[in-house]
Amino acid sequence: MNKSSALVGIVSGLFGAGSVYILKSKDTISNEAVSKSLEANSNILNPKIRLSENKLKNYETAVKKSKELVKRFKDEIGVPGLVIGVSVDGNTVWEEGFGFANLETRTPCNVNTAMRIASISKPITMTLLAKLYEEKKVDLDRSVHDYVPYFPKKKIDDEEVDITIRQLASHTAGVRHYKKKGEKKDKGNRDSGKEFYYKQEVNTIEKSVEMFKDDELLFKPGTSFEYTTHGYTLLSAVIENVGKKPFTFQIEEFFKSLTLKNTYLDRIPKIIYERSSYYDKNENGRLVNAKLADTSYKWAGGGFVSTVGDLLKFGNVMLYSYQQRESDKPGYLKSETVKEMWTPVENTIMKWGKNSGYGLGWTVVPEMDEIGGVNENQQFYVGHSGGAVGASSVLIIVPDKGTNTNENIMRTIPKGIVVAILVNLENVSCRNLGKNVADEFNKLM
């Protein structure tokens, strides 16, 4: 038995026959073994460097502990199906499906199961906008009216106010979410009423903007923070204007440019292979099929479908761009651009960690030293969660601690951890699970 076969055997024995763990090193792994791994519910594929036996055992331990965290989460919440993926230093080290993609047909989740990613669409859209910013086609501090003439001027207390692109991207523009100013949340409604469950197809971005363009701002732009998906619809109108092509075309070309082969616009009629069914719970806590909803009115802020594999790839594109040095091959974005995206904007507040805020398309948790010798140091990381009709998600990126030190000069990038989780159940918070899994792998760094 060669060393590669031994490694496969060791880990297959640890996790059971249904979980195939493949470590590709300089030793040859047969095409048959790789093919079988892709058909299984879980796999570990293609690290670029050979790992020591000790390092391999550490990965085995991290995966084992993370599997237990996932199982507890799934059981406690009653999640029908869940898919998780983890990459370390740009290499996918764990992907696995749990439960069912379709309860009625008993189709299991696997690593290729596609689900709505909801608001993780926002950092993806922001990345496309950031590219246009680097190409000097858009100025983040210019008025949205310079790019979208059909969006009306706004007033606060009879004073005309302006809205910048940066304010839209950071949710500080005052544009509403699903509720108009003064409207109260419906009793028993866990999200935002009728708009969240909108069923009609919307064929153009301009028609999407019509849903909210005449509504009052919630506050004077730049003075407060209010999360808004409609704000990202307005950003997609900006992208249309400066890119001179429909947003749907530009974003699909963006998917192709990053080889996100399993990421799509969430079109109901489109055949998307291995697309999950979506679920909710009724007033008695019983699982039911989720309501029908069409997300075409909010492509940019919550209208994409993807897999954990594609989300890991996207996360590593961002991580590489963030960490690149002059000696490296260019990333999709410049390092200074990503640093700007990953810096909290003034007046933004998130509940992901102490002093966490929102940058440009990303939640940002700053690095902080321990206080009073009780709490562990808070490590810098970024991410985004998502909540859609019948689905929930999270994407977390934890750059290696040495990113901004002299230690980074000679290292191969990207360095850090990316975690992606997709769940086919509405109204589920995946953030803590994602961070806890990231912490397990971060112990190995």
CSV table of C-alpha atoms in Angstrom, one decimal:
chain,number,residue,atom,x,y,z
A,1,MET,CA,0.0,0.0,0.0
A,2,ASN,CA,1.5,3.4,-1.0
A,3,LYS,CA,1.4,6.4,1.3
A,4,SER,CA,-1.6,8.0,-0.4
A,5,SER,CA,-3.7,4.9,-0.1
A,6,ALA,CA,-2.7,4.7,3.6
A,7,LEU,CA,-3.9,8.2,4.2
A,8,VAL,CA,-7.2,7.6,2.5
A,9,GLY,CA,-7.6,4.4,4.6
A,10,ILE,CA,-6.8,6.2,7.8
A,11,VAL,CA,-9.3,8.9,7.4
A,12,SER,CA,-12.0,6.8,5.8
A,13,GLY,CA,-11.8,4.5,8.9
A,14,LEU,CA,-12.0,7.5,11.2
A,15,PHE,CA,-15.1,9.1,9.6
A,16,GLY,CA,-16.8,6.0,8.2
A,17,ALA,CA,-17.3,4.6,4.8
A,18,GLY,CA,-19.7,7.3,3.8
A,19,SER,CA,-17.2,10.1,4.2
A,20,VAL,CA,-14.2,10.0,1.8
A,21,TYR,CA,-11.3,12.2,2.8
A,22,ILE,CA,-8.6,12.5,0.1
A,23,LEU,CA,-5.3,14.3,0.6
A,24,LYS,CA,-3.6,14.9,-2.7
A,25,SER,CA,0.2,15.3,-2.3
A,26,LYS,CA,3.1,14.5,-4.5
A,27,ASP,CA,2.2,10.9,-4.4
A,28,THR,CA,-0.2,9.7,-7.1
A,29,ILE,CA,-3.9,9.3,-6.3
A,30,SER,CA,-5.8,7.3,-8.9
A,31,ASN,CA,-8.5,8.9,-11.0
A,32,GLU,CA,-10.9,6.3,-9.7
A,33,ALA,CA,-10.3,7.4,-6.1
A,34,VAL,CA,-10.8,11.1,-7.0
A,35,SER,CA,-14.0,10.2,-8.9
A,36,LYS,CA,-15.4,8.3,-6.0
A,37,SER,CA,-14.6,11.2,-3.6
A,38,LEU,CA,-16.6,13.6,-5.8
A,39,GLU,CA,-19.6,11.3,-5.6
A,40,ALA,CA,-19.5,11.0,-1.8
A,41,ASN,CA,-21.2,13.4,0.6
A,42,SER,CA,-17.9,14.8,1.8
A,43,ASN,CA,-14.3,15.1,0.6
A,44,ILE,CA,-11.0,16.8,1.3
A,45,LEU,CA,-9.3,17.7,-1.9
A,46,ASN,CA,-6.1,19.0,-3.4
A,47,PRO,CA,-3.9,20.7,-0.8
A,48,LYS,CA,-1.0,22.1,-2.8
A,49,ILE,CA,1.7,20.9,-0.4
A,50,ARG,CA,2.6,17.7,1.3
A,51,LEU,CA,1.4,17.6,4.9
A,52,SER,CA,3.2,15.9,7.7
A,53,GLU,CA,1.6,13.0,9.6
A,54,ASN,CA,1.2,15.3,12.6
A,55,LYS,CA,-0.5,18.0,10.5
A,56,LEU,CA,-2.8,15.4,8.9
A,57,LYS,CA,-3.9,14.2,12.4
A,58,ASN,CA,-4.6,17.8,13.3
A,59,TYR,CA,-6.8,18.2,10.3
A,60,GLU,CA,-8.6,15.0,11.2
A,61,THR,CA,-9.2,16.3,14.7
A,62,ALA,CA,-10.5,19.6,13.4
A,63,VAL,CA,-12.9,17.9,11.0
A,64,LYS,CA,-14.1,15.5,13.7
A,65,LYS,CA,-14.8,18.2,16.1
A,66,SER,CA,-16.5,20.4,13.4
A,67,LYS,CA,-18.7,17.5,12.3
A,68,GLU,CA,-19.9,17.2,15.9
A,69,LEU,CA,-20.7,20.9,16.0
A,70,VAL,CA,-22.7,20.6,12.8
A,71,LYS,CA,-24.6,17.6,14.0
A,72,ARG,CA,-25.6,19.4,17.2
A,73,PHE,CA,-26.6,22.5,15.3
A,74,LYS,CA,-28.7,20.4,12.9
A,75,ASP,CA,-30.4,18.4,15.6
A,76,GLU,CA,-31.1,21.4,17.9
A,77,ILE,CA,-32.7,23.5,15.2
A,78,GLY,CA,-34.3,20.8,13.1
A,79,VAL,CA,-32.5,21.7,9.9
A,80,PRO,CA,-33.6,19.5,7.0
A,81,GLY,CA,-30.3,19.8,5.1
A,82,LEU,CA,-26.9,21.6,5.5
A,83,VAL,CA,-23.7,21.8,3.4
A,84,ILE,CA,-20.5,23.1,4.8
A,85,GLY,CA,-17.1,23.8,3.3
A,86,VAL,CA,-13.7,24.8,4.8
A,87,SER,CA,-10.6,25.9,3.1
A,88,VAL,CA,-7.2,26.5,4.7
A,89,ASP,CA,-4.6,28.6,2.9
A,90,GLY,CA,-6.5,28.4,-0.3
A,91,ASN,CA,-6.9,24.6,-0.2
A,92,THR,CA,-10.3,23.0,0.3
A,93,VAL,CA,-9.8,20.7,3.3
A,94,TRP,CA,-13.4,19.7,4.1
A,95,GLU,CA,-16.7,19.7,2.3
A,96,GLU,CA,-19.7,17.7,3.5
A,97,GLY,CA,-23.5,17.5,3.1
A,98,PHE,CA,-25.8,16.6,6.0
A,99,GLY,CA,-29.4,15.7,5.9
A,100,PHE,CA,-31.6,16.1,2.8
A,101,ALA,CA,-31.8,18.5,-0.1
A,102,ASN,CA,-35.3,17.2,-0.7
A,103,LEU,CA,-37.3,15.6,2.1
A,104,GLU,CA,-40.0,14.2,-0.1
A,105,THR,CA,-37.7,12.4,-2.4
A,106,ARG,CA,-35.2,11.7,0.3
A,107,THR,CA,-32.4,13.2,-1.8
A,108,PRO,CA,-29.4,13.7,0.4
A,109,CYS,CA,-27.4,16.9,0.5
A,110,ASN,CA,-23.9,16.6,-1.0
A,111,VAL,CA,-21.0,19.0,-1.8
A,112,ASN,CA,-22.7,20.0,-5.1
A,113,THR,CA,-26.1,20.9,-3.6
A,114,ALA,CA,-27.0,24.4,-4.7
A,115,MET,CA,-29.0,26.8,-2.5
A,116,ARG,CA,-30.0,30.4,-2.3
A,117,ILE,CA,-27.2,32.3,-0.7
A,118,ALA,CA,-29.4,35.3,0.1
A,119,SER,CA,-27.4,38.4,1.3
A,120,ILE,CA,-24.1,36.8,0.5
A,121,SER,CA,-25.0,38.2,-2.9
A,122,LYS,CA,-24.1,41.6,-1.5
A,123,PRO,CA,-20.3,41.1,-1.1
A,124,ILE,CA,-20.3,39.4,-4.6
A,125,THR,CA,-22.0,42.4,-6.1
A,126,MET,CA,-19.7,44.8,-4.2
A,127,THR,CA,-16.7,43.0,-5.7
A,128,LEU,CA,-18.0,43.7,-9.2
A,129,LEU,CA,-18.6,47.3,-8.2
A,130,ALA,CA,-15.1,47.5,-6.7
A,131,LYS,CA,-13.6,46.4,-10.0
A,132,LEU,CA,-15.4,49.2,-11.8
A,133,TYR,CA,-14.1,51.6,-9.1
A,134,GLU,CA,-10.5,50.4,-9.8
A,135,GLU,CA,-11.1,51.0,-13.5
A,136,LYS,CA,-12.2,54.6,-12.5
A,137,LYS,CA,-15.6,54.0,-14.0
A,138,VAL,CA,-17.4,54.9,-10.8
A,139,ASP,CA,-16.5,57.2,-7.8
A,140,LEU,CA,-17.7,55.8,-4.5
A,141,ASP,CA,-18.1,59.3,-3.1
A,142,ARG,CA,-20.2,60.7,-6.0
A,143,SER,CA,-23.9,61.1,-5.9
A,144,VAL,CA,-26.1,58.1,-7.0
A,145,HIS,CA,-28.0,60.7,-9.1
A,146,ASP,CA,-25.0,61.1,-11.3
A,147,TYR,CA,-25.4,57.4,-12.3
A,148,VAL,CA,-29.1,56.7,-11.9
A,149,PRO,CA,-31.0,59.7,-13.3
A,150,TYR,CA,-34.4,58.0,-12.8
A,151,PHE,CA,-33.9,57.8,-9.0
A,152,PRO,CA,-35.5,60.9,-7.5
A,153,LYS,CA,-33.9,63.5,-5.3
A,154,LYS,CA,-34.7,63.1,-1.6
A,155,LYS,CA,-35.4,65.5,1.3
A,156,ILE,CA,-35.0,65.3,5.0
A,157,ASP,CA,-36.9,67.9,7.0
A,158,ASP,CA,-37.5,69.9,3.8
A,159,GLU,CA,-33.8,69.9,3.1
A,160,GLU,CA,-32.5,68.2,-0.1
A,161,VAL,CA,-29.9,65.6,0.7
A,162,ASP,CA,-27.5,63.6,-1.4
A,163,ILE,CA,-26.8,59.9,-1.4
A,164,THR,CA,-23.3,58.6,-2.3
A,165,ILE,CA,-22.3,55.2,-3.7
A,166,ARG,CA,-20.3,54.5,-0.5
A,167,GLN,CA,-23.3,55.2,1.7
A,168,LEU,CA,-25.4,52.7,-0.3
A,169,ALA,CA,-22.7,50.0,-0.1
A,170,SER,CA,-22.4,50.5,3.7
A,171,HIS,CA,-26.1,50.7,4.5
A,172,THR,CA,-25.8,54.3,5.7
A,173,ALA,CA,-27.8,56.0,2.9
A,174,GLY,CA,-31.2,55.8,4.7
A,175,VAL,CA,-32.8,53.7,2.0
A,176,ARG,CA,-35.4,51.4,3.5
A,177,HIS,CA,-35.2,47.6,3.7
A,178,TYR,CA,-38.5,45.8,3.2
A,179,LYS,CA,-40.6,48.1,5.4
A,180,LYS,CA,-41.5,51.7,4.6
A,181,LYS,CA,-40.8,54.4,7.2
A,182,GLY,CA,-43.3,54.2,10.0
A,183,GLU,CA,-44.5,50.7,9.1
A,184,LYS,CA,-44.4,48.2,12.0
A,185,LYS,CA,-43.4,44.6,11.6
A,186,ASP,CA,-46.4,42.4,11.3
A,187,LYS,CA,-47.1,40.3,14.4
A,188,GLY,CA,-45.7,36.8,14.0
A,189,ASN,CA,-43.8,37.7,10.8
A,190,ARG,CA,-40.2,36.9,11.3
A,191,ASP,CA,-38.8,39.0,8.5
A,192,SER,CA,-40.4,41.9,6.7
A,193,GLY,CA,-43.8,41.1,5.3
A,194,LYS,CA,-45.1,40.9,1.8
A,195,GLU,CA,-42.0,42.2,-0.1
A,196,PHE,CA,-39.9,39.4,1.3
A,197,TYR,CA,-42.2,36.9,-0.2
A,198,TYR,CA,-42.7,38.8,-3.5
A,199,LYS,CA,-43.9,36.3,-6.2
A,200,GLN,CA,-43.8,38.3,-9.4
A,201,GLU,CA,-40.9,38.2,-11.8
A,202,VAL,CA,-39.3,41.6,-12.4
A,203,ASN,CA,-37.7,42.0,-15.8
A,204,THR,CA,-35.5,45.1,-15.3
A,205,ILE,CA,-33.5,46.8,-12.6
A,206,GLU,CA,-35.4,50.0,-13.2
A,207,LYS,CA,-38.7,48.3,-12.4
A,208,SER,CA,-37.0,46.9,-9.3
A,209,VAL,CA,-36.0,50.4,-8.2
A,210,GLU,CA,-39.6,51.5,-8.7
A,211,MET,CA,-40.6,49.4,-5.7
A,212,PHE,CA,-38.9,51.9,-3.3
A,213,LYS,CA,-37.7,54.9,-5.2
A,214,ASP,CA,-40.6,57.2,-4.1
A,215,ASP,CA,-40.4,56.2,-0.4
A,216,GLU,CA,-39.0,58.4,2.3
A,217,LEU,CA,-35.5,58.0,3.5
A,218,LEU,CA,-35.2,56.6,7.1
A,219,PHE,CA,-32.6,59.2,8.1
A,220,LYS,CA,-30.2,61.8,6.7
A,221,PRO,CA,-27.6,59.9,4.6
A,222,GLY,CA,-24.3,59.2,6.5
A,223,THR,CA,-25.8,59.8,10.0
A,224,SER,CA,-27.0,56.3,10.9
A,225,PHE,CA,-27.1,52.7,9.8
A,226,GLU,CA,-30.0,50.6,8.6
A,227,TYR,CA,-29.5,47.4,6.7
A,228,THR,CA,-31.1,47.5,3.3
A,229,THR,CA,-31.4,45.1,0.4
A,230,HIS,CA,-33.0,47.7,-1.8
A,231,GLY,CA,-29.9,49.8,-1.4
A,232,TYR,CA,-28.0,47.1,-3.3
A,233,THR,CA,-30.7,47.1,-6.0
A,234,LEU,CA,-29.9,50.7,-6.5
A,235,LEU,CA,-26.2,49.8,-6.7
A,236,SER,CA,-27.0,47.4,-9.5
A,237,ALA,CA,-28.6,50.3,-11.3
A,238,VAL,CA,-25.3,52.1,-11.0
A,239,ILE,CA,-23.4,49.1,-12.3
A,240,GLU,CA,-25.8,49.0,-15.3
A,241,ASN,CA,-25.1,52.6,-16.1
A,242,VAL,CA,-21.3,52.5,-15.9
A,243,GLY,CA,-20.9,49.1,-17.4
A,244,LYS,CA,-23.2,50.0,-20.3
A,245,LYS,CA,-24.9,46.5,-20.2
A,246,PRO,CA,-27.7,44.9,-18.1
A,247,PHE,CA,-26.7,44.0,-14.6
A,248,THR,CA,-27.7,40.4,-15.1
A,249,PHE,CA,-25.3,40.1,-18.0
A,250,GLN,CA,-22.4,41.8,-16.1
A,251,ILE,CA,-22.8,39.7,-13.0
A,252,GLU,CA,-23.0,36.4,-15.0
A,253,GLU,CA,-19.8,37.5,-16.8
A,254,PHE,CA,-18.3,38.1,-13.4
A,255,PHE,CA,-19.2,34.6,-12.3
A,256,LYS,CA,-17.4,33.3,-15.4
A,257,SER,CA,-14.3,35.4,-14.8
A,258,LEU,CA,-13.9,33.8,-11.4
A,259,THR,CA,-14.9,30.3,-12.7
A,260,LEU,CA,-17.8,30.2,-10.3
A,261,LYS,CA,-19.4,27.5,-12.4
A,262,ASN,CA,-22.1,26.7,-9.9
A,263,THR,CA,-23.3,30.2,-9.1
A,264,TYR,CA,-26.4,31.5,-10.8
A,265,LEU,CA,-29.1,34.1,-10.8
A,266,ASP,CA,-32.0,32.5,-8.9
A,267,ARG,CA,-34.4,32.2,-11.8
A,268,ILE,CA,-37.4,30.0,-11.0
A,269,PRO,CA,-37.8,28.6,-14.5
A,270,LYS,CA,-34.1,27.8,-15.0
A,271,ILE,CA,-32.9,24.2,-14.6
A,272,ILE,CA,-30.2,24.3,-11.9
A,273,TYR,CA,-28.9,20.8,-11.3
A,274,GLU,CA,-28.8,19.7,-7.7
A,275,ARG,CA,-30.7,22.7,-6.6
A,276,SER,CA,-32.2,22.1,-3.1
A,277,SER,CA,-35.8,22.4,-2.1
A,278,TYR,CA,-36.5,25.0,0.5
A,279,TYR,CA,-38.3,24.7,3.9
A,280,ASP,CA,-39.8,26.7,6.7
A,281,LYS,CA,-41.6,25.8,10.0
A,282,ASN,CA,-45.2,26.5,10.6
A,283,GLU,CA,-46.7,27.9,13.8
A,284,ASN,CA,-46.5,24.5,15.4
A,285,GLY,CA,-42.8,24.1,14.6
A,286,ARG,CA,-43.5,21.5,11.9
A,287,LEU,CA,-41.4,21.5,8.8
A,288,VAL,CA,-43.3,22.7,5.7
A,289,ASN,CA,-42.3,23.6,2.1
A,290,ALA,CA,-41.3,27.3,2.0
A,291,LYS,CA,-43.5,29.8,0.3
A,292,LEU,CA,-43.0,30.5,-3.4
A,293,ALA,CA,-40.9,33.6,-3.9
A,294,ASP,CA,-39.2,35.3,-6.9
A,295,THR,CA,-36.0,37.1,-6.1
A,296,SER,CA,-35.6,38.8,-9.4
A,297,TYR,CA,-36.5,42.2,-7.8
A,298,LYS,CA,-33.3,42.0,-5.7
A,299,TRP,CA,-30.7,40.2,-7.7
A,300,ALA,CA,-27.8,42.3,-6.3
A,301,GLY,CA,-28.7,42.1,-2.7
A,302,GLY,CA,-30.2,38.6,-2.3
A,303,GLY,CA,-30.8,36.9,-5.6
A,304,PHE,CA,-28.0,34.4,-6.3
A,305,VAL,CA,-27.8,30.6,-5.9
A,306,SER,CA,-24.5,28.9,-5.3
A,307,THR,CA,-22.6,26.0,-3.7
A,308,VAL,CA,-20.1,25.9,-0.8
A,309,GLY,CA,-17.4,25.1,-3.2
A,310,ASP,CA,-18.0,28.3,-5.2
A,311,LEU,CA,-18.3,30.4,-2.1
A,312,LEU,CA,-15.0,29.1,-0.8
A,313,LYS,CA,-13.4,30.0,-4.2
A,314,PHE,CA,-14.9,33.5,-4.0
A,315,GLY,CA,-13.7,33.9,-0.4
A,316,ASN,CA,-10.1,32.9,-1.4
A,317,VAL,CA,-10.2,35.3,-4.3
A,318,MET,CA,-10.9,38.1,-1.8
A,319,LEU,CA,-8.3,36.7,0.7
A,320,TYR,CA,-5.6,36.6,-2.0
A,321,SER,CA,-6.4,40.1,-3.2
A,322,TYR,CA,-6.3,41.3,0.4
A,323,GLN,CA,-2.9,39.8,1.1
A,324,GLN,CA,-1.1,40.2,-2.2
A,325,ARG,CA,2.2,42.0,-2.4
A,326,GLU,CA,4.1,43.6,-5.3
A,327,SER,CA,5.9,40.4,-6.0
A,328,ASP,CA,2.7,38.4,-6.3
A,329,LYS,CA,0.6,37.8,-9.4
A,330,PRO,CA,-2.2,40.4,-9.4
A,331,GLY,CA,-5.4,39.4,-7.6
A,332,TYR,CA,-8.9,40.2,-8.9
A,333,LEU,CA,-8.8,43.4,-6.9
A,334,LYS,CA,-5.9,45.5,-5.5
A,335,SER,CA,-5.0,45.0,-1.9
A,336,GLU,CA,-5.8,48.6,-1.0
A,337,THR,CA,-9.3,48.2,-2.5
A,338,VAL,CA,-10.0,45.1,-0.3
A,339,LYS,CA,-8.7,46.9,2.7
A,340,GLU,CA,-11.1,49.7,2.1
A,341,MET,CA,-13.9,47.2,1.7
A,342,TRP,CA,-12.9,45.5,4.9
A,343,THR,CA,-12.8,48.7,7.0
A,344,PRO,CA,-15.9,49.6,9.1
A,345,VAL,CA,-17.7,52.7,7.9
A,346,GLU,CA,-18.5,55.3,10.5
A,347,ASN,CA,-21.9,54.9,12.3
A,348,THR,CA,-22.2,51.2,11.3
A,349,ILE,CA,-23.0,48.7,14.0
A,350,MET,CA,-23.1,44.9,13.7
A,351,LYS,CA,-23.5,42.3,16.4
A,352,TRP,CA,-20.7,39.9,15.2
A,353,GLY,CA,-18.2,40.9,17.8
A,354,LYS,CA,-16.9,43.8,20.0
A,355,ASN,CA,-16.9,47.0,17.9
A,356,SER,CA,-17.9,45.2,14.8
A,357,GLY,CA,-19.2,47.2,11.9
A,358,TYR,CA,-20.0,47.1,8.2
A,359,GLY,CA,-17.6,48.0,5.5
A,360,LEU,CA,-18.4,48.0,1.8
A,361,GLY,CA,-20.4,44.8,1.3
A,362,TRP,CA,-18.9,43.0,4.3
A,363,THR,CA,-19.4,42.7,8.1
A,364,VAL,CA,-16.0,43.5,9.7
A,365,VAL,CA,-14.9,42.3,13.1
A,366,PRO,CA,-11.7,44.2,14.2
A,367,GLU,CA,-8.8,42.7,16.0
A,368,MET,CA,-8.9,43.5,19.8
A,369,ASP,CA,-6.6,42.6,22.7
A,370,GLU,CA,-8.0,40.6,25.6
A,371,ILE,CA,-9.5,42.6,28.4
A,372,GLY,CA,-8.7,41.9,32.0
A,373,GLY,CA,-7.0,38.6,31.2
A,374,VAL,CA,-10.5,36.9,30.9
A,375,ASN,CA,-11.5,37.0,27.2
A,376,GLU,CA,-9.4,35.6,24.4
A,377,ASN,CA,-8.0,38.1,21.9
A,378,GLN,CA,-10.6,39.0,19.2
A,379,GLN,CA,-9.0,38.1,15.8
A,380,PHE,CA,-9.8,40.2,12.7
A,381,TYR,CA,-12.2,38.5,10.4
A,382,VAL,CA,-14.9,39.4,7.9
A,383,GLY,CA,-18.0,37.8,6.6
A,384,HIS,CA,-21.7,37.9,5.6
A,385,SER,CA,-24.8,36.1,6.6
A,386,GLY,CA,-27.9,35.5,4.5
A,387,GLY,CA,-31.5,34.8,5.1
A,388,ALA,CA,-33.9,34.0,2.1
A,389,VAL,CA,-37.2,32.4,1.7
A,390,GLY,CA,-36.5,28.8,2.6
A,391,ALA,CA,-32.7,29.2,3.1
A,392,SER,CA,-30.0,30.6,5.3
A,393,SER,CA,-26.3,31.0,4.9
A,394,VAL,CA,-23.0,32.4,6.1
A,395,LEU,CA,-19.5,33.1,4.6
A,396,ILE,CA,-16.6,33.8,6.9
A,397,ILE,CA,-13.0,34.8,6.1
A,398,VAL,CA,-10.3,34.7,8.8
A,399,PRO,CA,-7.0,36.1,7.4
A,400,ASP,CA,-3.9,34.6,9.0
A,401,LYS,CA,-2.6,36.7,11.9
A,402,GLY,CA,0.7,37.3,10.1
A,403,THR,CA,-1.0,39.1,7.2
A,404,ASN,CA,0.1,42.6,8.1
A,405,THR,CA,3.5,41.7,9.6
A,406,ASN,CA,7.0,41.2,8.2
A,407,GLU,CA,6.3,37.4,8.4
A,408,ASN,CA,4.1,37.8,5.4
A,409,ILE,CA,6.9,38.8,3.0
A,410,MET,CA,8.1,35.3,2.1
A,411,ARG,CA,4.9,33.3,2.5
A,412,THR,CA,2.7,31.8,-0.2
A,413,ILE,CA,-0.8,33.4,-0.3
A,414,PRO,CA,-3.7,33.2,0.4
A,415,LYS,CA,-3.1,32.5,4.1
A,416,GLY,CA,-6.2,32.0,6.3
A,417,ILE,CA,-9.4,30.2,6.7
A,418,VAL,CA,-12.7,30.4,4.7
A,419,VAL,CA,-15.9,28.8,5.9
A,420,ALA,CA,-19.1,28.5,3.9
A,421,ILE,CA,-22.4,27.1,5.2
A,422,LEU,CA,-25.7,26.7,3.3
A,423,VAL,CA,-28.9,25.6,5.0
A,424,ASN,CA,-32.3,24.9,3.3
A,425,LEU,CA,-34.4,26.3,6.2
A,426,GLU,CA,-35.7,29.8,6.6
A,427,ASN,CA,-34.8,32.1,9.5
A,428,VAL,CA,-31.7,30.2,10.8
A,429,SER,CA,-28.6,32.0,12.1
A,430,CYS,CA,-25.5,30.2,10.9
A,431,ARG,CA,-22.9,32.7,12.0
A,432,ASN,CA,-21.9,31.2,15.4
A,433,LEU,CA,-21.6,27.8,13.8
A,434,GLY,CA,-19.4,29.2,11.1
A,435,LYS,CA,-17.2,31.0,13.5
A,436,ASN,CA,-16.9,28.0,15.8
A,437,VAL,CA,-15.8,25.8,12.9
A,438,ALA,CA,-13.3,28.5,11.8
A,439,ASP,CA,-11.9,28.5,15.3
A,440,GLU,CA,-11.3,24.7,15.2
A,441,PHE,CA,-9.2,25.1,12.1
A,442,ASN,CA,-7.6,28.3,13.3
A,443,LYS,CA,-6.0,26.3,16.1
A,444,LEU,CA,-3.8,24.7,13.4
A,445,MET,CA,-2.5,28.0,12.0
